[in-house]
Amino acid sequence: MSTTLILASQSPRRKELLEQLGYDFICLPADIDESVLPQETPEQYVARLAIEKARAIAKQYDENVVVLGSDTSVIFGQHILGKPASLDECIAILTMLSGKSHQVVTAIAAVKGERSDVIVVRTEVDFKELTEQEIKRYWQTGEPQDKAGAYGIQGIAGQFVKQIRGSYSAVVGLPLYETSQLLSAFGVKAPMTQD
């Protein structure tokens, strides 16, 4: 019996990354409460959201369907940096990250029937020093508005990144190695693309 794969996300970046691995899947966004719980660490937070997204979709299907959920947070110290709602917030966030290291924590979760598993991947990202003028110009591009931590490493903001230690694809939103390992453990094999 063929296993159906669903990506519990409407992120075009996650969709592109999963397509890159060659999987056949559909995307369905999961509507869940993304509030941080009291005393929750960043790792616990992203792991909980990834599994909740996958479970929200999985409960609508039978046990032959594998649902992949994912969540990414940008962390500075113990602060989870969300999406900036204004230019002022964007300036505050990127000024905080300027010239320093921060972490990007991505969780991926697979749910199939009663079975579930989650993997958390942490990547260190070093930013160059940013001027307020650079941040304002970046805001005008429209890129930071829907990005956690007010930047997208795969876009214009790639020029702010001096170095990363860990998974580039996890920073974008879906760690490729861990995703293929997790899906394989759930019986979903990645088709090797042949030309």
PDB file of C-alpha atoms in Angstrom:
ATOM      1  CA  MET A   1       0.000   0.000   0.000  1.00  0.00           C
ATOM      2  CA  SER A   2       1.472   3.369  -0.966  1.00  0.00           C
ATOM      3  CA  THR A   3       2.079   5.881   1.781  1.00  0.00           C
ATOM      4  CA  THR A   4       0.801   9.386   1.227  1.00  0.00           C
ATOM      5  CA  LEU A   5       2.988  12.250   2.449  1.00  0.00           C
ATOM      6  CA  ILE A   6       1.575  15.572   3.622  1.00  0.00           C
ATOM      7  CA  LEU A   7       3.645  18.610   4.536  1.00  0.00           C
ATOM      8  CA  ALA A   8       1.783  20.485   7.295  1.00  0.00           C
ATOM      9  CA  SER A   9       2.941  23.897   6.087  1.00  0.00           C
ATOM     10  CA  GLN A  10       2.157  26.689   3.676  1.00  0.00           C
ATOM     11  CA  SER A  11       5.773  27.903   3.646  1.00  0.00           C
ATOM     12  CA  PRO A  12       7.044  28.118   0.053  1.00  0.00           C
ATOM     13  CA  ARG A  13      10.587  27.596   1.392  1.00  0.00           C
ATOM     14  CA  ARG A  14       9.723  24.308   3.124  1.00  0.00           C
ATOM     15  CA  LYS A  15       7.822  23.161   0.032  1.00  0.00           C
ATOM     16  CA  GLU A  16      10.866  23.886  -2.197  1.00  0.00           C
ATOM     17  CA  LEU A  17      13.226  22.055   0.165  1.00  0.00           C
ATOM     18  CA  LEU A  18      11.033  18.939   0.338  1.00  0.00           C
ATOM     19  CA  GLU A  19      10.652  19.004  -3.473  1.00  0.00           C
ATOM     20  CA  GLN A  20      14.454  19.222  -3.700  1.00  0.00           C
ATOM     21  CA  LEU A  21      14.621  15.782  -2.025  1.00  0.00           C
ATOM     22  CA  GLY A  22      12.312  14.358  -4.708  1.00  0.00           C
ATOM     23  CA  TYR A  23       9.294  13.474  -2.562  1.00  0.00           C
ATOM     24  CA  ASP A  24       5.754  13.418  -3.908  1.00  0.00           C
ATOM     25  CA  PHE A  25       3.543  15.221  -1.370  1.00  0.00           C
ATOM     26  CA  ILE A  26       0.796  17.741  -0.824  1.00  0.00           C
ATOM     27  CA  CYS A  27       0.859  20.841   1.404  1.00  0.00           C
ATOM     28  CA  LEU A  28      -1.857  21.571   3.950  1.00  0.00           C
ATOM     29  CA  PRO A  29      -1.432  24.422   6.443  1.00  0.00           C
ATOM     30  CA  ALA A  30      -2.087  23.550  10.087  1.00  0.00           C
ATOM     31  CA  ASP A  31      -3.921  26.143  12.130  1.00  0.00           C
ATOM     32  CA  ILE A  32      -2.597  25.919  15.691  1.00  0.00           C
ATOM     33  CA  ASP A  33      -1.944  28.306  18.585  1.00  0.00           C
ATOM     34  CA  GLU A  34       1.728  29.305  18.376  1.00  0.00           C
ATOM     35  CA  SER A  35       1.968  31.026  21.774  1.00  0.00           C
ATOM     36  CA  VAL A  36       5.057  30.244  23.850  1.00  0.00           C
ATOM     37  CA  LEU A  37       4.185  28.415  27.070  1.00  0.00           C
ATOM     38  CA  PRO A  38       5.589  29.609  30.432  1.00  0.00           C
ATOM     39  CA  GLN A  39       9.003  28.061  31.226  1.00  0.00           C
ATOM     40  CA  GLU A  40       9.242  26.566  27.706  1.00  0.00           C
ATOM     41  CA  THR A  41      12.762  26.450  26.230  1.00  0.00           C
ATOM     42  CA  PRO A  42      13.222  27.349  22.538  1.00  0.00           C
ATOM     43  CA  GLU A  43      13.875  23.657  21.744  1.00  0.00           C
ATOM     44  CA  GLN A  44      10.721  22.544  23.579  1.00  0.00           C
ATOM     45  CA  TYR A  45       8.739  25.285  21.822  1.00  0.00           C
ATOM     46  CA  VAL A  46       9.703  24.369  18.241  1.00  0.00           C
ATOM     47  CA  ALA A  47       9.380  20.635  18.961  1.00  0.00           C
ATOM     48  CA  ARG A  48       5.866  21.127  20.379  1.00  0.00           C
ATOM     49  CA  LEU A  49       4.749  23.276  17.426  1.00  0.00           C
ATOM     50  CA  ALA A  50       6.159  20.859  14.843  1.00  0.00           C
ATOM     51  CA  ILE A  51       4.368  17.897  16.405  1.00  0.00           C
ATOM     52  CA  GLU A  52       1.110  19.854  16.936  1.00  0.00           C
ATOM     53  CA  LYS A  53       1.089  20.966  13.283  1.00  0.00           C
ATOM     54  CA  ALA A  54       1.608  17.369  12.111  1.00  0.00           C
ATOM     55  CA  ARG A  55      -1.029  15.973  14.504  1.00  0.00           C
ATOM     56  CA  ALA A  56      -3.600  18.620  13.500  1.00  0.00           C
ATOM     57  CA  ILE A  57      -3.433  17.374   9.898  1.00  0.00           C
ATOM     58  CA  ALA A  58      -2.866  13.657  10.680  1.00  0.00           C
ATOM     59  CA  LYS A  59      -6.102  13.338  12.680  1.00  0.00           C
ATOM     60  CA  GLN A  60      -8.035  14.093   9.469  1.00  0.00           C
ATOM     61  CA  TYR A  61      -6.495  11.086   7.639  1.00  0.00           C
ATOM     62  CA  ASP A  62      -6.059   7.348   8.111  1.00  0.00           C
ATOM     63  CA  GLU A  63      -2.949   5.672   9.508  1.00  0.00           C
ATOM     64  CA  ASN A  64      -1.348   5.158   6.074  1.00  0.00           C
ATOM     65  CA  VAL A  65      -0.666   8.880   5.760  1.00  0.00           C
ATOM     66  CA  VAL A  66       2.614  10.357   7.035  1.00  0.00           C
ATOM     67  CA  VAL A  67       2.392  14.013   8.017  1.00  0.00           C
ATOM     68  CA  LEU A  68       5.535  16.107   8.312  1.00  0.00           C
ATOM     69  CA  GLY A  69       5.402  19.190  10.535  1.00  0.00           C
ATOM     70  CA  SER A  70       8.153  21.742  11.046  1.00  0.00           C
ATOM     71  CA  ASP A  71       8.803  24.896  13.007  1.00  0.00           C
ATOM     72  CA  THR A  72      11.763  27.283  13.043  1.00  0.00           C
ATOM     73  CA  SER A  73      12.693  29.903  15.616  1.00  0.00           C
ATOM     74  CA  VAL A  74      15.511  32.409  15.727  1.00  0.00           C
ATOM     75  CA  ILE A  75      17.024  32.575  19.213  1.00  0.00           C
ATOM     76  CA  PHE A  76      19.173  35.262  20.793  1.00  0.00           C
ATOM     77  CA  GLY A  77      20.131  34.395  24.365  1.00  0.00           C
ATOM     78  CA  GLN A  78      16.918  32.725  25.517  1.00  0.00           C
ATOM     79  CA  HIS A  79      14.690  35.099  23.528  1.00  0.00           C
ATOM     80  CA  ILE A  80      12.592  33.644  20.725  1.00  0.00           C
ATOM     81  CA  LEU A  81      12.556  36.272  17.977  1.00  0.00           C
ATOM     82  CA  GLY A  82       9.326  36.394  16.022  1.00  0.00           C
ATOM     83  CA  LYS A  83       8.311  38.121  12.795  1.00  0.00           C
ATOM     84  CA  PRO A  84       8.644  41.916  12.930  1.00  0.00           C
ATOM     85  CA  ALA A  85       5.305  43.754  12.843  1.00  0.00           C
ATOM     86  CA  SER A  86       6.892  47.118  12.029  1.00  0.00           C
ATOM     87  CA  LEU A  87      10.063  48.823  10.856  1.00  0.00           C
ATOM     88  CA  ASP A  88      10.863  49.677  14.494  1.00  0.00           C
ATOM     89  CA  GLU A  89      10.636  46.002  15.493  1.00  0.00           C
ATOM     90  CA  CYS A  90      12.797  45.009  12.529  1.00  0.00           C
ATOM     91  CA  ILE A  91      15.432  47.581  13.551  1.00  0.00           C
ATOM     92  CA  ALA A  92      15.337  46.341  17.167  1.00  0.00           C
ATOM     93  CA  ILE A  93      15.732  42.671  16.155  1.00  0.00           C
ATOM     94  CA  LEU A  94      18.465  43.144  13.542  1.00  0.00           C
ATOM     95  CA  THR A  95      20.365  45.599  15.766  1.00  0.00           C
ATOM     96  CA  MET A  96      20.351  42.892  18.460  1.00  0.00           C
ATOM     97  CA  LEU A  97      21.766  40.326  15.977  1.00  0.00           C
ATOM     98  CA  SER A  98      24.259  42.757  14.403  1.00  0.00           C
ATOM     99  CA  GLY A  99      27.889  41.681  14.807  1.00  0.00           C
ATOM    100  CA  LYS A 100      26.939  38.725  17.015  1.00  0.00           C
ATOM    101  CA  SER A 101      26.114  35.020  16.953  1.00  0.00           C
ATOM    102  CA  HIS A 102      22.590  33.690  17.292  1.00  0.00           C
ATOM    103  CA  GLN A 103      20.949  30.293  16.988  1.00  0.00           C
ATOM    104  CA  VAL A 104      18.310  29.046  14.613  1.00  0.00           C
ATOM    105  CA  VAL A 105      16.411  26.070  16.014  1.00  0.00           C
ATOM    106  CA  THR A 106      14.284  23.982  13.653  1.00  0.00           C
ATOM    107  CA  ALA A 107      12.163  21.014  14.659  1.00  0.00           C
ATOM    108  CA  ILE A 108      10.730  18.458  12.269  1.00  0.00           C
ATOM    109  CA  ALA A 109       8.075  15.982  13.338  1.00  0.00           C
ATOM    110  CA  ALA A 110       6.511  13.003  11.604  1.00  0.00           C
ATOM    111  CA  VAL A 111       3.136  11.567  12.575  1.00  0.00           C
ATOM    112  CA  LYS A 112       1.627   8.344  11.197  1.00  0.00           C
ATOM    113  CA  GLY A 113      -1.428   7.042  13.017  1.00  0.00           C
ATOM    114  CA  GLU A 114      -0.493   6.796  16.711  1.00  0.00           C
ATOM    115  CA  ARG A 115       3.237   6.929  15.995  1.00  0.00           C
ATOM    116  CA  SER A 116       5.185  10.200  16.150  1.00  0.00           C
ATOM    117  CA  ASP A 117       8.763  11.355  16.375  1.00  0.00           C
ATOM    118  CA  VAL A 118      10.496  14.715  16.454  1.00  0.00           C
ATOM    119  CA  ILE A 119      14.061  15.881  15.721  1.00  0.00           C
ATOM    120  CA  VAL A 120      15.451  19.281  16.731  1.00  0.00           C
ATOM    121  CA  VAL A 121      18.343  20.818  14.782  1.00  0.00           C
ATOM    122  CA  ARG A 122      20.316  23.805  16.115  1.00  0.00           C
ATOM    123  CA  THR A 123      22.491  25.979  13.858  1.00  0.00           C
ATOM    124  CA  GLU A 124      24.763  28.881  14.891  1.00  0.00           C
ATOM    125  CA  VAL A 125      24.661  31.946  12.638  1.00  0.00           C
ATOM    126  CA  ASP A 126      27.170  34.841  12.781  1.00  0.00           C
ATOM    127  CA  PHE A 127      26.038  38.246  11.491  1.00  0.00           C
ATOM    128  CA  LYS A 128      28.207  41.096  10.270  1.00  0.00           C
ATOM    129  CA  GLU A 129      27.799  44.558  11.829  1.00  0.00           C
ATOM    130  CA  LEU A 130      24.692  46.210  10.381  1.00  0.00           C
ATOM    131  CA  THR A 131      24.018  49.931  10.185  1.00  0.00           C
ATOM    132  CA  GLU A 132      20.538  51.306  10.800  1.00  0.00           C
ATOM    133  CA  GLN A 133      20.563  52.509   7.176  1.00  0.00           C
ATOM    134  CA  GLU A 134      21.190  48.945   5.927  1.00  0.00           C
ATOM    135  CA  ILE A 135      18.353  47.641   8.098  1.00  0.00           C
ATOM    136  CA  LYS A 136      15.954  50.311   6.811  1.00  0.00           C
ATOM    137  CA  ARG A 137      16.890  49.542   3.203  1.00  0.00           C
ATOM    138  CA  TYR A 138      16.419  45.830   3.900  1.00  0.00           C
ATOM    139  CA  TRP A 139      12.958  46.479   5.389  1.00  0.00           C
ATOM    140  CA  GLN A 140      11.968  48.318   2.187  1.00  0.00           C
ATOM    141  CA  THR A 141      12.609  45.119   0.158  1.00  0.00           C
ATOM    142  CA  GLY A 142       9.664  43.463   1.933  1.00  0.00           C
ATOM    143  CA  GLU A 143      11.735  40.381   2.759  1.00  0.00           C
ATOM    144  CA  PRO A 144      11.915  40.588   6.576  1.00  0.00           C
ATOM    145  CA  GLN A 145       8.180  41.046   7.203  1.00  0.00           C
ATOM    146  CA  ASP A 146       7.213  37.352   7.210  1.00  0.00           C
ATOM    147  CA  LYS A 147      10.462  35.933   8.588  1.00  0.00           C
ATOM    148  CA  ALA A 148      11.226  34.851  12.144  1.00  0.00           C
ATOM    149  CA  GLY A 149      14.193  36.908  13.352  1.00  0.00           C
ATOM    150  CA  ALA A 150      13.426  39.510  10.649  1.00  0.00           C
ATOM    151  CA  TYR A 151      15.599  37.925   7.959  1.00  0.00           C
ATOM    152  CA  GLY A 152      15.711  35.201   5.319  1.00  0.00           C
ATOM    153  CA  ILE A 153      19.140  33.604   4.883  1.00  0.00           C
ATOM    154  CA  GLN A 154      18.168  32.330   1.402  1.00  0.00           C
ATOM    155  CA  GLY A 155      17.375  35.857   0.200  1.00  0.00           C
ATOM    156  CA  ILE A 156      18.902  39.321   0.299  1.00  0.00           C
ATOM    157  CA  ALA A 157      19.920  38.878   3.953  1.00  0.00           C
ATOM    158  CA  GLY A 158      22.369  36.148   2.940  1.00  0.00           C
ATOM    159  CA  GLN A 159      24.893  38.986   2.602  1.00  0.00           C
ATOM    160  CA  PHE A 160      24.608  39.694   6.368  1.00  0.00           C
ATOM    161  CA  VAL A 161      25.742  36.176   7.290  1.00  0.00           C
ATOM    162  CA  LYS A 162      29.486  35.810   7.898  1.00  0.00           C
ATOM    163  CA  GLN A 163      29.388  32.142   8.866  1.00  0.00           C
ATOM    164  CA  ILE A 164      27.105  29.318   9.915  1.00  0.00           C
ATOM    165  CA  ARG A 165      27.886  26.222  11.958  1.00  0.00           C
ATOM    166  CA  GLY A 166      25.302  23.545  11.263  1.00  0.00           C
ATOM    167  CA  SER A 167      22.577  22.998   8.690  1.00  0.00           C
ATOM    168  CA  TYR A 168      21.935  25.747   6.134  1.00  0.00           C
ATOM    169  CA  SER A 169      18.650  24.110   5.051  1.00  0.00           C
ATOM    170  CA  ALA A 170      17.495  24.040   8.706  1.00  0.00           C
ATOM    171  CA  VAL A 171      17.936  27.832   8.834  1.00  0.00           C
ATOM    172  CA  VAL A 172      15.806  28.122   5.686  1.00  0.00           C
ATOM    173  CA  GLY A 173      13.160  25.965   7.398  1.00  0.00           C
ATOM    174  CA  LEU A 174      13.661  22.237   6.735  1.00  0.00           C
ATOM    175  CA  PRO A 175      16.888  20.315   7.510  1.00  0.00           C
ATOM    176  CA  LEU A 176      17.350  18.071   4.461  1.00  0.00           C
ATOM    177  CA  TYR A 177      19.480  15.313   6.006  1.00  0.00           C
ATOM    178  CA  GLU A 178      17.337  14.931   9.126  1.00  0.00           C
ATOM    179  CA  THR A 179      14.098  15.122   7.117  1.00  0.00           C
ATOM    180  CA  SER A 180      15.110  12.270   4.805  1.00  0.00           C
ATOM    181  CA  GLN A 181      16.257  10.185   7.807  1.00  0.00           C
ATOM    182  CA  LEU A 182      12.998  10.810   9.681  1.00  0.00           C
ATOM    183  CA  LEU A 183      10.764  10.056   6.688  1.00  0.00           C
ATOM    184  CA  SER A 184      12.759   6.910   5.912  1.00  0.00           C
ATOM    185  CA  ALA A 185      12.147   5.715   9.501  1.00  0.00           C
ATOM    186  CA  PHE A 186       8.427   6.190   8.813  1.00  0.00           C
ATOM    187  CA  GLY A 187       8.582   4.139   5.602  1.00  0.00           C
ATOM    188  CA  VAL A 188       8.696   7.050   3.166  1.00  0.00           C
ATOM    189  CA  LYS A 189      11.712   6.581   0.890  1.00  0.00           C
ATOM    190  CA  ALA A 190      13.104   9.481  -1.100  1.00  0.00           C
ATOM    191  CA  PRO A 191      13.063   8.710  -4.796  1.00  0.00           C
ATOM    192  CA  MET A 192      16.496   9.333  -6.250  1.00  0.00           C
ATOM    193  CA  THR A 193      16.071  11.645  -9.218  1.00  0.00           C
ATOM    194  CA  GLN A 194      17.471  10.201 -12.422  1.00  0.00           C
ATOM    195  CA  ASP A 195      18.280  12.078 -15.597  1.00  0.00           C
TER     196      ASP A 195
END
